[in-house]
Amino acid sequence: MLFSIVYNMLGSVADTEDVLQETWLAWAGRESGPDRAPIEIPRAYLVRIAVNKAIARRTALSRRRESYVGPWLPEPLVSGLDRADAPESTADLAERAESVSMALLVVLETLAPLERAVFVLHEVFGYPHTEIAGILGRTPAAVRQLAHRAREHVHARRPRYRADPHLRRQVTERFAAAVGGGDLNALMELLAPEVTLWADGGGKAVAAGLRPVHGRERVARLLLTGPRRAGAQLEVRWAWANGDPSALLFRGDTPFGVLVVELTPDGGRVAGIYFVTNPDKLAHVG
């Protein structure tokens, strides 16, 4: 639970693990220190420590992302490799955070740290405003105002629908086949006119632009030149990324990228493409 809360606030596995380590140290110090006192509700104590440390960590992350090369996408949590019919067990990282999709995490990046904390706790985990107020050290009225702003912001930008997973798998397969086969006509049929591609290479990988790419023709050109620039045949495997059907691209035994698509409301075309190729963000894939 702590992993999922913090990851949904930060979008980074490494930073989430750092926050959880700091939370554990705070817990251990409280338990063994000279002024130790019994903790009546350990779960509430740990959530409060983890959430506030995650909010503090956002400052460092914001500075880091100011110098980030190209679009920044969350680190994908992958499960069910070669088993895209269902997520893995609850011990899997992706299951622990599957309630928040890649598309929603991108929107959450635009929220202020406190707004994001309130949204995650209330909308994703169902915490009441009064309990969130105690976690953040704010009044319930202030928390309700933060929740209202965050909800309006997210609802204005996030997809208002979720396509059937089997349909998304089918479209993703056709999409990957068109890109891998260099089939421009098939790709153009699949892409919506106003499609947007977010390609996160972090300045360390090919097949990634310096900013989001909009429009069917521009996106198709970039997608068809990217694999050729990779310099090797890419193998496609199927899995879940943040609870969504996804294509995992491998170059030999090395992960090359994670690809997630969002569909148009009618489910017929690709409206958004999230493509993570930064090798630092693929350490948990494989």
PDB file of C-alpha atoms in Angstrom:
ATOM      1  CA  MET A   1       0.000   0.000   0.000  1.00  0.00           C
ATOM      2  CA  LEU A   2       2.778   2.438   0.912  1.00  0.00           C
ATOM      3  CA  PHE A   3       4.596   1.654  -2.332  1.00  0.00           C
ATOM      4  CA  SER A   4       1.478   2.337  -4.367  1.00  0.00           C
ATOM      5  CA  ILE A   5       0.642   5.611  -2.613  1.00  0.00           C
ATOM      6  CA  VAL A   6       4.171   6.999  -2.944  1.00  0.00           C
ATOM      7  CA  TYR A   7       4.685   5.774  -6.507  1.00  0.00           C
ATOM      8  CA  ASN A   8       1.433   7.432  -7.587  1.00  0.00           C
ATOM      9  CA  MET A   9       2.742  10.666  -6.063  1.00  0.00           C
ATOM     10  CA  LEU A  10       6.215  10.449  -7.648  1.00  0.00           C
ATOM     11  CA  GLY A  11       6.062   8.233 -10.758  1.00  0.00           C
ATOM     12  CA  SER A  12       9.539   6.863 -10.046  1.00  0.00           C
ATOM     13  CA  VAL A  13      10.368   3.471  -8.578  1.00  0.00           C
ATOM     14  CA  ALA A  14      13.824   4.500  -7.342  1.00  0.00           C
ATOM     15  CA  ASP A  15      12.491   7.588  -5.559  1.00  0.00           C
ATOM     16  CA  THR A  16       9.601   5.581  -4.140  1.00  0.00           C
ATOM     17  CA  GLU A  17      12.003   3.028  -2.704  1.00  0.00           C
ATOM     18  CA  ASP A  18      14.091   5.849  -1.187  1.00  0.00           C
ATOM     19  CA  VAL A  19      11.014   7.333   0.479  1.00  0.00           C
ATOM     20  CA  LEU A  20       9.989   3.940   1.851  1.00  0.00           C
ATOM     21  CA  GLN A  21      13.481   3.444   3.250  1.00  0.00           C
ATOM     22  CA  GLU A  22      13.302   6.846   4.965  1.00  0.00           C
ATOM     23  CA  THR A  23       9.861   5.930   6.297  1.00  0.00           C
ATOM     24  CA  TRP A  24      11.199   2.677   7.724  1.00  0.00           C
ATOM     25  CA  LEU A  25      14.093   4.506   9.381  1.00  0.00           C
ATOM     26  CA  ALA A  26      11.644   6.967  10.940  1.00  0.00           C
ATOM     27  CA  TRP A  27       9.565   4.051  12.208  1.00  0.00           C
ATOM     28  CA  ALA A  28      12.615   2.200  13.563  1.00  0.00           C
ATOM     29  CA  GLY A  29      13.887   5.334  15.290  1.00  0.00           C
ATOM     30  CA  ARG A  30      10.517   5.922  16.906  1.00  0.00           C
ATOM     31  CA  GLU A  31      10.330   2.310  18.072  1.00  0.00           C
ATOM     32  CA  SER A  32      13.861   2.109  19.509  1.00  0.00           C
ATOM     33  CA  GLY A  33      14.634   5.684  20.546  1.00  0.00           C
ATOM     34  CA  PRO A  34      14.991   6.818  24.156  1.00  0.00           C
ATOM     35  CA  ASP A  35      11.689   8.717  23.954  1.00  0.00           C
ATOM     36  CA  ARG A  36       9.816   5.851  22.332  1.00  0.00           C
ATOM     37  CA  ALA A  37       6.118   5.658  22.920  1.00  0.00           C
ATOM     38  CA  PRO A  38       3.550   3.173  21.635  1.00  0.00           C
ATOM     39  CA  ILE A  39       2.082   3.976  18.230  1.00  0.00           C
ATOM     40  CA  GLU A  40      -1.655   3.451  18.473  1.00  0.00           C
ATOM     41  CA  ILE A  41      -2.363   3.072  14.733  1.00  0.00           C
ATOM     42  CA  PRO A  42       0.818   1.982  12.893  1.00  0.00           C
ATOM     43  CA  ARG A  43      -0.843   2.106   9.444  1.00  0.00           C
ATOM     44  CA  ALA A  44      -1.902   5.737   9.877  1.00  0.00           C
ATOM     45  CA  TYR A  45       1.518   6.677  11.244  1.00  0.00           C
ATOM     46  CA  LEU A  46       3.358   5.090   8.311  1.00  0.00           C
ATOM     47  CA  VAL A  47       1.055   6.654   5.715  1.00  0.00           C
ATOM     48  CA  ARG A  48       1.528  10.094   7.259  1.00  0.00           C
ATOM     49  CA  ILE A  49       5.328   9.768   7.284  1.00  0.00           C
ATOM     50  CA  ALA A  50       5.501   8.355   3.748  1.00  0.00           C
ATOM     51  CA  VAL A  51       3.146  10.939   2.230  1.00  0.00           C
ATOM     52  CA  ASN A  52       4.932  13.917   3.759  1.00  0.00           C
ATOM     53  CA  LYS A  53       8.351  12.579   2.758  1.00  0.00           C
ATOM     54  CA  ALA A  54       7.031  12.072  -0.783  1.00  0.00           C
ATOM     55  CA  ILE A  55       5.797  15.684  -0.884  1.00  0.00           C
ATOM     56  CA  ALA A  56       9.250  16.845   0.198  1.00  0.00           C
ATOM     57  CA  ARG A  57      10.857  14.632  -2.440  1.00  0.00           C
ATOM     58  CA  ARG A  58       8.816  16.378  -5.153  1.00  0.00           C
ATOM     59  CA  THR A  59      11.009  19.477  -4.805  1.00  0.00           C
ATOM     60  CA  ALA A  60      14.133  17.540  -5.775  1.00  0.00           C
ATOM     61  CA  LEU A  61      12.271  15.813  -8.581  1.00  0.00           C
ATOM     62  CA  SER A  62      11.020  19.124  -9.991  1.00  0.00           C
ATOM     63  CA  ARG A  63      14.588  20.451 -10.155  1.00  0.00           C
ATOM     64  CA  ARG A  64      15.771  17.230 -11.804  1.00  0.00           C
ATOM     65  CA  ARG A  65      13.036  17.354 -14.441  1.00  0.00           C
ATOM     66  CA  GLU A  66      13.823  20.957 -15.372  1.00  0.00           C
ATOM     67  CA  SER A  67      17.028  19.662 -16.984  1.00  0.00           C
ATOM     68  CA  TYR A  68      15.516  16.425 -18.298  1.00  0.00           C
ATOM     69  CA  VAL A  69      16.036  15.877 -22.035  1.00  0.00           C
ATOM     70  CA  GLY A  70      12.732  15.501 -23.872  1.00  0.00           C
ATOM     71  CA  PRO A  71       9.294  14.596 -22.492  1.00  0.00           C
ATOM     72  CA  TRP A  72       9.232  12.995 -19.044  1.00  0.00           C
ATOM     73  CA  LEU A  73       7.056   9.917 -18.548  1.00  0.00           C
ATOM     74  CA  PRO A  74       6.552   7.884 -15.374  1.00  0.00           C
ATOM     75  CA  GLU A  75       8.649   4.779 -14.912  1.00  0.00           C
ATOM     76  CA  PRO A  76       6.406   1.951 -16.151  1.00  0.00           C
ATOM     77  CA  LEU A  77       5.449  -0.834 -13.757  1.00  0.00           C
ATOM     78  CA  VAL A  78       5.309  -3.999 -15.835  1.00  0.00           C
ATOM     79  CA  SER A  79       3.640  -7.286 -14.911  1.00  0.00           C
ATOM     80  CA  GLY A  80       2.433 -10.433 -16.623  1.00  0.00           C
ATOM     81  CA  LEU A  81       5.269 -10.557 -19.150  1.00  0.00           C
ATOM     82  CA  ASP A  82       4.053 -12.690 -22.077  1.00  0.00           C
ATOM     83  CA  ARG A  83       0.747 -13.093 -20.140  1.00  0.00           C
ATOM     84  CA  ALA A  84      -1.329 -10.098 -21.178  1.00  0.00           C
ATOM     85  CA  ASP A  85      -4.591 -11.859 -20.299  1.00  0.00           C
ATOM     86  CA  ALA A  86      -4.405 -10.866 -16.610  1.00  0.00           C
ATOM     87  CA  PRO A  87      -2.160  -8.977 -14.171  1.00  0.00           C
ATOM     88  CA  GLU A  88       0.270 -10.891 -11.968  1.00  0.00           C
ATOM     89  CA  SER A  89      -0.095 -11.564  -8.256  1.00  0.00           C
ATOM     90  CA  THR A  90      -0.470  -8.888  -5.614  1.00  0.00           C
ATOM     91  CA  ALA A  91       3.258  -9.124  -4.906  1.00  0.00           C
ATOM     92  CA  ASP A  92       3.958  -7.601  -8.317  1.00  0.00           C
ATOM     93  CA  LEU A  93       4.835  -3.914  -8.502  1.00  0.00           C
ATOM     94  CA  ALA A  94       2.356  -3.189 -11.256  1.00  0.00           C
ATOM     95  CA  GLU A  95      -0.532  -4.734  -9.349  1.00  0.00           C
ATOM     96  CA  ARG A  96       0.314  -2.528  -6.390  1.00  0.00           C
ATOM     97  CA  ALA A  97      -0.161   0.592  -8.515  1.00  0.00           C
ATOM     98  CA  GLU A  98      -2.395  -0.607 -11.358  1.00  0.00           C
ATOM     99  CA  SER A  99      -5.248   1.708 -10.407  1.00  0.00           C
ATOM    100  CA  VAL A 100      -3.381   4.660 -11.936  1.00  0.00           C
ATOM    101  CA  SER A 101      -2.694   4.396 -15.665  1.00  0.00           C
ATOM    102  CA  MET A 102       0.204   5.910 -17.564  1.00  0.00           C
ATOM    103  CA  ALA A 103      -2.153   8.522 -19.049  1.00  0.00           C
ATOM    104  CA  LEU A 104      -3.412   9.593 -15.626  1.00  0.00           C
ATOM    105  CA  LEU A 105       0.095   9.720 -14.154  1.00  0.00           C
ATOM    106  CA  VAL A 106       1.074  12.125 -16.941  1.00  0.00           C
ATOM    107  CA  VAL A 107      -1.822  14.391 -15.938  1.00  0.00           C
ATOM    108  CA  LEU A 108      -0.927  14.129 -12.238  1.00  0.00           C
ATOM    109  CA  GLU A 109       2.515  15.521 -13.063  1.00  0.00           C
ATOM    110  CA  THR A 110       0.845  18.885 -13.738  1.00  0.00           C
ATOM    111  CA  LEU A 111      -0.624  19.119 -10.219  1.00  0.00           C
ATOM    112  CA  ALA A 112       1.002  20.901  -7.300  1.00  0.00           C
ATOM    113  CA  PRO A 113       2.472  18.446  -4.749  1.00  0.00           C
ATOM    114  CA  LEU A 114      -0.289  18.946  -2.158  1.00  0.00           C
ATOM    115  CA  GLU A 115      -3.015  18.677  -4.800  1.00  0.00           C
ATOM    116  CA  ARG A 116      -1.502  15.452  -6.082  1.00  0.00           C
ATOM    117  CA  ALA A 117      -1.262  14.003  -2.575  1.00  0.00           C
ATOM    118  CA  VAL A 118      -4.913  14.807  -1.887  1.00  0.00           C
ATOM    119  CA  PHE A 119      -6.050  13.418  -5.239  1.00  0.00           C
ATOM    120  CA  VAL A 120      -4.148  10.158  -4.793  1.00  0.00           C
ATOM    121  CA  LEU A 121      -5.310   9.638  -1.213  1.00  0.00           C
ATOM    122  CA  HIS A 122      -8.956  10.549  -1.858  1.00  0.00           C
ATOM    123  CA  GLU A 123      -9.680   9.498  -5.447  1.00  0.00           C
ATOM    124  CA  VAL A 124      -7.458   6.421  -5.662  1.00  0.00           C
ATOM    125  CA  PHE A 125      -7.359   5.094  -2.098  1.00  0.00           C
ATOM    126  CA  GLY A 126     -10.637   6.437  -0.758  1.00  0.00           C
ATOM    127  CA  TYR A 127      -9.327   8.361   2.260  1.00  0.00           C
ATOM    128  CA  PRO A 128     -11.917  10.828   3.650  1.00  0.00           C
ATOM    129  CA  HIS A 129     -11.012  14.508   3.697  1.00  0.00           C
ATOM    130  CA  THR A 130     -10.898  14.567   7.492  1.00  0.00           C
ATOM    131  CA  GLU A 131      -8.284  11.805   7.588  1.00  0.00           C
ATOM    132  CA  ILE A 132      -6.237  13.452   4.825  1.00  0.00           C
ATOM    133  CA  ALA A 133      -6.277  16.660   6.854  1.00  0.00           C
ATOM    134  CA  GLY A 134      -4.594  14.823   9.712  1.00  0.00           C
ATOM    135  CA  ILE A 135      -2.002  13.296   7.391  1.00  0.00           C
ATOM    136  CA  LEU A 136      -1.074  16.644   5.818  1.00  0.00           C
ATOM    137  CA  GLY A 137      -1.510  18.875   8.850  1.00  0.00           C
ATOM    138  CA  ARG A 138      -4.188  20.945   7.093  1.00  0.00           C
ATOM    139  CA  THR A 139      -7.779  21.760   7.976  1.00  0.00           C
ATOM    140  CA  PRO A 140     -10.557  19.665   6.408  1.00  0.00           C
ATOM    141  CA  ALA A 141     -11.795  22.784   4.612  1.00  0.00           C
ATOM    142  CA  ALA A 142      -8.363  23.335   3.052  1.00  0.00           C
ATOM    143  CA  VAL A 143      -8.200  19.694   1.980  1.00  0.00           C
ATOM    144  CA  ARG A 144     -11.638  19.891   0.362  1.00  0.00           C
ATOM    145  CA  GLN A 145     -10.500  22.948  -1.593  1.00  0.00           C
ATOM    146  CA  LEU A 146      -7.332  21.144  -2.726  1.00  0.00           C
ATOM    147  CA  ALA A 147      -9.413  18.122  -3.709  1.00  0.00           C
ATOM    148  CA  HIS A 148     -11.833  20.275  -5.726  1.00  0.00           C
ATOM    149  CA  ARG A 149      -9.021  21.994  -7.649  1.00  0.00           C
ATOM    150  CA  ALA A 150      -7.216  18.725  -8.327  1.00  0.00           C
ATOM    151  CA  ARG A 151     -10.358  16.916  -9.460  1.00  0.00           C
ATOM    152  CA  GLU A 152     -11.347  19.712 -11.861  1.00  0.00           C
ATOM    153  CA  HIS A 153      -7.824  19.858 -13.276  1.00  0.00           C
ATOM    154  CA  VAL A 154      -7.608  16.102 -13.803  1.00  0.00           C
ATOM    155  CA  HIS A 155     -11.104  15.681 -15.234  1.00  0.00           C
ATOM    156  CA  ALA A 156     -10.391  18.420 -17.772  1.00  0.00           C
ATOM    157  CA  ARG A 157      -7.327  16.584 -19.071  1.00  0.00           C
ATOM    158  CA  ARG A 158      -7.667  12.843 -18.506  1.00  0.00           C
ATOM    159  CA  PRO A 159      -9.532  10.452 -20.818  1.00  0.00           C
ATOM    160  CA  ARG A 160     -13.162  10.186 -19.691  1.00  0.00           C
ATOM    161  CA  TYR A 161     -13.405   6.588 -20.861  1.00  0.00           C
ATOM    162  CA  ARG A 162     -11.397   3.375 -20.679  1.00  0.00           C
ATOM    163  CA  ALA A 163     -11.522   1.077 -23.676  1.00  0.00           C
ATOM    164  CA  ASP A 164     -12.066  -2.633 -23.194  1.00  0.00           C
ATOM    165  CA  PRO A 165      -8.682  -4.284 -22.403  1.00  0.00           C
ATOM    166  CA  HIS A 166      -9.136  -6.919 -25.117  1.00  0.00           C
ATOM    167  CA  LEU A 167      -9.833  -4.223 -27.714  1.00  0.00           C
ATOM    168  CA  ARG A 168      -6.765  -2.273 -26.554  1.00  0.00           C
ATOM    169  CA  ARG A 169      -4.669  -5.429 -26.849  1.00  0.00           C
ATOM    170  CA  GLN A 170      -5.929  -5.997 -30.404  1.00  0.00           C
ATOM    171  CA  VAL A 171      -5.266  -2.409 -31.464  1.00  0.00           C
ATOM    172  CA  THR A 172      -1.848  -2.466 -29.775  1.00  0.00           C
ATOM    173  CA  GLU A 173      -0.943  -5.643 -31.682  1.00  0.00           C
ATOM    174  CA  ARG A 174      -2.002  -4.113 -35.005  1.00  0.00           C
ATOM    175  CA  PHE A 175      -0.139  -0.918 -34.121  1.00  0.00           C
ATOM    176  CA  ALA A 176       3.086  -2.759 -33.238  1.00  0.00           C
ATOM    177  CA  ALA A 177       2.846  -4.858 -36.406  1.00  0.00           C
ATOM    178  CA  ALA A 178       2.415  -1.764 -38.579  1.00  0.00           C
ATOM    179  CA  VAL A 179       5.373  -0.009 -36.945  1.00  0.00           C
ATOM    180  CA  GLY A 180       7.601  -3.090 -36.990  1.00  0.00           C
ATOM    181  CA  GLY A 181       6.714  -3.873 -40.582  1.00  0.00           C
ATOM    182  CA  GLY A 182       7.132  -0.307 -41.785  1.00  0.00           C
ATOM    183  CA  ASP A 183       3.565  -0.328 -43.121  1.00  0.00           C
ATOM    184  CA  LEU A 184       2.732   3.352 -43.504  1.00  0.00           C
ATOM    185  CA  ASN A 185      -0.781   2.786 -44.859  1.00  0.00           C
ATOM    186  CA  ALA A 186      -1.781   0.474 -41.994  1.00  0.00           C
ATOM    187  CA  LEU A 187      -0.287   2.886 -39.477  1.00  0.00           C
ATOM    188  CA  MET A 188      -2.124   5.871 -40.929  1.00  0.00           C
ATOM    189  CA  GLU A 189      -5.409   3.955 -40.705  1.00  0.00           C
ATOM    190  CA  LEU A 190      -4.806   3.245 -37.024  1.00  0.00           C
ATOM    191  CA  LEU A 191      -3.774   6.752 -35.945  1.00  0.00           C
ATOM    192  CA  ALA A 192      -6.359   9.394 -35.125  1.00  0.00           C
ATOM    193  CA  PRO A 193      -5.798  12.723 -36.944  1.00  0.00           C
ATOM    194  CA  GLU A 194      -4.925  14.523 -33.673  1.00  0.00           C
ATOM    195  CA  VAL A 195      -2.844  11.703 -32.159  1.00  0.00           C
ATOM    196  CA  THR A 196      -0.065  12.686 -29.747  1.00  0.00           C
ATOM    197  CA  LEU A 197       3.163  10.772 -29.127  1.00  0.00           C
ATOM    198  CA  TRP A 198       5.106  11.148 -25.878  1.00  0.00           C
ATOM    199  CA  ALA A 199       8.495   9.459 -26.339  1.00  0.00           C
ATOM    200  CA  ASP A 200      10.718   9.449 -23.262  1.00  0.00           C
ATOM    201  CA  GLY A 201      14.336   8.581 -24.035  1.00  0.00           C
ATOM    202  CA  GLY A 202      15.888  10.917 -21.480  1.00  0.00           C
ATOM    203  CA  GLY A 203      18.577  11.852 -24.002  1.00  0.00           C
ATOM    204  CA  LYS A 204      19.945   8.285 -23.724  1.00  0.00           C
ATOM    205  CA  ALA A 205      17.964   6.421 -26.376  1.00  0.00           C
ATOM    206  CA  VAL A 206      17.057   6.741 -30.025  1.00  0.00           C
ATOM    207  CA  ALA A 207      13.458   6.798 -31.247  1.00  0.00           C
ATOM    208  CA  ALA A 208      12.568   9.652 -28.924  1.00  0.00           C
ATOM    209  CA  GLY A 209      11.819  13.279 -29.770  1.00  0.00           C
ATOM    210  CA  LEU A 210      12.662  16.324 -27.694  1.00  0.00           C
ATOM    211  CA  ARG A 211       8.994  17.224 -27.206  1.00  0.00           C
ATOM    212  CA  PRO A 212       5.582  15.606 -27.677  1.00  0.00           C
ATOM    213  CA  VAL A 213       4.705  15.103 -31.341  1.00  0.00           C
ATOM    214  CA  HIS A 214       1.192  15.942 -32.550  1.00  0.00           C
ATOM    215  CA  GLY A 215      -0.617  14.942 -35.720  1.00  0.00           C
ATOM    216  CA  ARG A 216      -0.952  11.702 -37.666  1.00  0.00           C
ATOM    217  CA  GLU A 217       1.649  12.400 -40.382  1.00  0.00           C
ATOM    218  CA  ARG A 218       4.374  13.598 -38.013  1.00  0.00           C
ATOM    219  CA  VAL A 219       3.787  10.765 -35.551  1.00  0.00           C
ATOM    220  CA  ALA A 220       3.821   8.145 -38.312  1.00  0.00           C
ATOM    221  CA  ARG A 221       7.121   9.451 -39.713  1.00  0.00           C
ATOM    222  CA  LEU A 222       8.789   9.357 -36.310  1.00  0.00           C
ATOM    223  CA  LEU A 223       7.481   5.883 -35.511  1.00  0.00           C
ATOM    224  CA  LEU A 224       8.647   4.404 -38.798  1.00  0.00           C
ATOM    225  CA  THR A 225      12.149   5.901 -38.607  1.00  0.00           C
ATOM    226  CA  GLY A 226      12.702   5.103 -34.915  1.00  0.00           C
ATOM    227  CA  PRO A 227      13.094   1.300 -35.157  1.00  0.00           C
ATOM    228  CA  ARG A 228      15.467   1.648 -38.104  1.00  0.00           C
ATOM    229  CA  ARG A 229      17.600   4.030 -36.043  1.00  0.00           C
ATOM    230  CA  ALA A 230      17.670   1.445 -33.262  1.00  0.00           C
ATOM    231  CA  GLY A 231      19.920  -0.592 -35.528  1.00  0.00           C
ATOM    232  CA  ALA A 232      18.533  -4.062 -34.778  1.00  0.00           C
ATOM    233  CA  GLN A 233      15.443  -6.218 -35.087  1.00  0.00           C
ATOM    234  CA  LEU A 234      13.124  -5.658 -32.125  1.00  0.00           C
ATOM    235  CA  GLU A 235      11.108  -8.464 -30.537  1.00  0.00           C
ATOM    236  CA  VAL A 236       7.625  -7.639 -29.255  1.00  0.00           C
ATOM    237  CA  ARG A 237       6.342  -9.233 -26.046  1.00  0.00           C
ATOM    238  CA  TRP A 238       3.010  -8.585 -24.346  1.00  0.00           C
ATOM    239  CA  ALA A 239       2.364  -7.523 -20.766  1.00  0.00           C
ATOM    240  CA  TRP A 240       0.607  -4.994 -18.560  1.00  0.00           C
ATOM    241  CA  ALA A 241       2.097  -1.568 -17.788  1.00  0.00           C
ATOM    242  CA  ASN A 242       0.400   0.313 -14.938  1.00  0.00           C
ATOM    243  CA  GLY A 243      -2.665  -1.871 -15.409  1.00  0.00           C
ATOM    244  CA  ASP A 244      -2.956  -1.292 -19.176  1.00  0.00           C
ATOM    245  CA  PRO A 245      -2.185  -3.738 -22.024  1.00  0.00           C
ATOM    246  CA  SER A 246       1.232  -2.852 -23.402  1.00  0.00           C
ATOM    247  CA  ALA A 247       3.883  -3.891 -25.899  1.00  0.00           C
ATOM    248  CA  LEU A 248       7.380  -4.522 -24.583  1.00  0.00           C
ATOM    249  CA  LEU A 249      10.136  -4.163 -27.166  1.00  0.00           C
ATOM    250  CA  PHE A 250      13.346  -6.145 -26.668  1.00  0.00           C
ATOM    251  CA  ARG A 251      16.658  -6.030 -28.500  1.00  0.00           C
ATOM    252  CA  GLY A 252      17.945  -9.496 -27.754  1.00  0.00           C
ATOM    253  CA  ASP A 253      17.562  -9.915 -23.989  1.00  0.00           C
ATOM    254  CA  THR A 254      17.755  -6.167 -23.338  1.00  0.00           C
ATOM    255  CA  PRO A 255      14.557  -4.101 -22.940  1.00  0.00           C
ATOM    256  CA  PHE A 256      14.352  -1.409 -25.607  1.00  0.00           C
ATOM    257  CA  GLY A 257      11.033   0.220 -24.733  1.00  0.00           C
ATOM    258  CA  VAL A 258       7.562   0.009 -23.243  1.00  0.00           C
ATOM    259  CA  LEU A 259       4.668   1.112 -25.435  1.00  0.00           C
ATOM    260  CA  VAL A 260       1.176   1.987 -24.174  1.00  0.00           C
ATOM    261  CA  VAL A 261      -1.614   3.369 -26.363  1.00  0.00           C
ATOM    262  CA  GLU A 262      -4.829   5.237 -25.548  1.00  0.00           C
ATOM    263  CA  LEU A 263      -7.774   4.871 -27.904  1.00  0.00           C
ATOM    264  CA  THR A 264     -10.383   7.279 -29.242  1.00  0.00           C
ATOM    265  CA  PRO A 265     -13.829   7.124 -27.591  1.00  0.00           C
ATOM    266  CA  ASP A 266     -15.133   4.775 -30.292  1.00  0.00           C
ATOM    267  CA  GLY A 267     -12.149   2.493 -29.675  1.00  0.00           C
ATOM    268  CA  GLY A 268     -11.203   2.389 -33.328  1.00  0.00           C
ATOM    269  CA  ARG A 269      -8.056   4.504 -33.466  1.00  0.00           C
ATOM    270  CA  VAL A 270      -5.013   5.438 -31.426  1.00  0.00           C
ATOM    271  CA  ALA A 271      -5.332   8.870 -29.793  1.00  0.00           C
ATOM    272  CA  GLY A 272      -2.281   8.814 -27.508  1.00  0.00           C
ATOM    273  CA  ILE A 273       1.013   6.918 -27.478  1.00  0.00           C
ATOM    274  CA  TYR A 274       3.302   6.659 -24.437  1.00  0.00           C
ATOM    275  CA  PHE A 275       6.706   5.250 -25.388  1.00  0.00           C
ATOM    276  CA  VAL A 276       9.394   4.858 -22.710  1.00  0.00           C
ATOM    277  CA  THR A 277      12.891   4.055 -24.054  1.00  0.00           C
ATOM    278  CA  ASN A 278      15.072   5.629 -21.359  1.00  0.00           C
ATOM    279  CA  PRO A 279      17.166   2.633 -20.209  1.00  0.00           C
ATOM    280  CA  ASP A 280      17.204   3.952 -16.634  1.00  0.00           C
ATOM    281  CA  LYS A 281      13.412   3.494 -16.519  1.00  0.00           C
ATOM    282  CA  LEU A 282      13.493  -0.055 -17.849  1.00  0.00           C
ATOM    283  CA  ALA A 283      15.529  -1.602 -15.032  1.00  0.00           C
ATOM    284  CA  HIS A 284      12.477  -3.439 -13.641  1.00  0.00           C
ATOM    285  CA  VAL A 285      11.455  -4.821 -17.051  1.00  0.00           C
ATOM    286  CA  GLY A 286      12.533  -8.318 -18.036  1.00  0.00           C
TER     287      GLY A 286
END
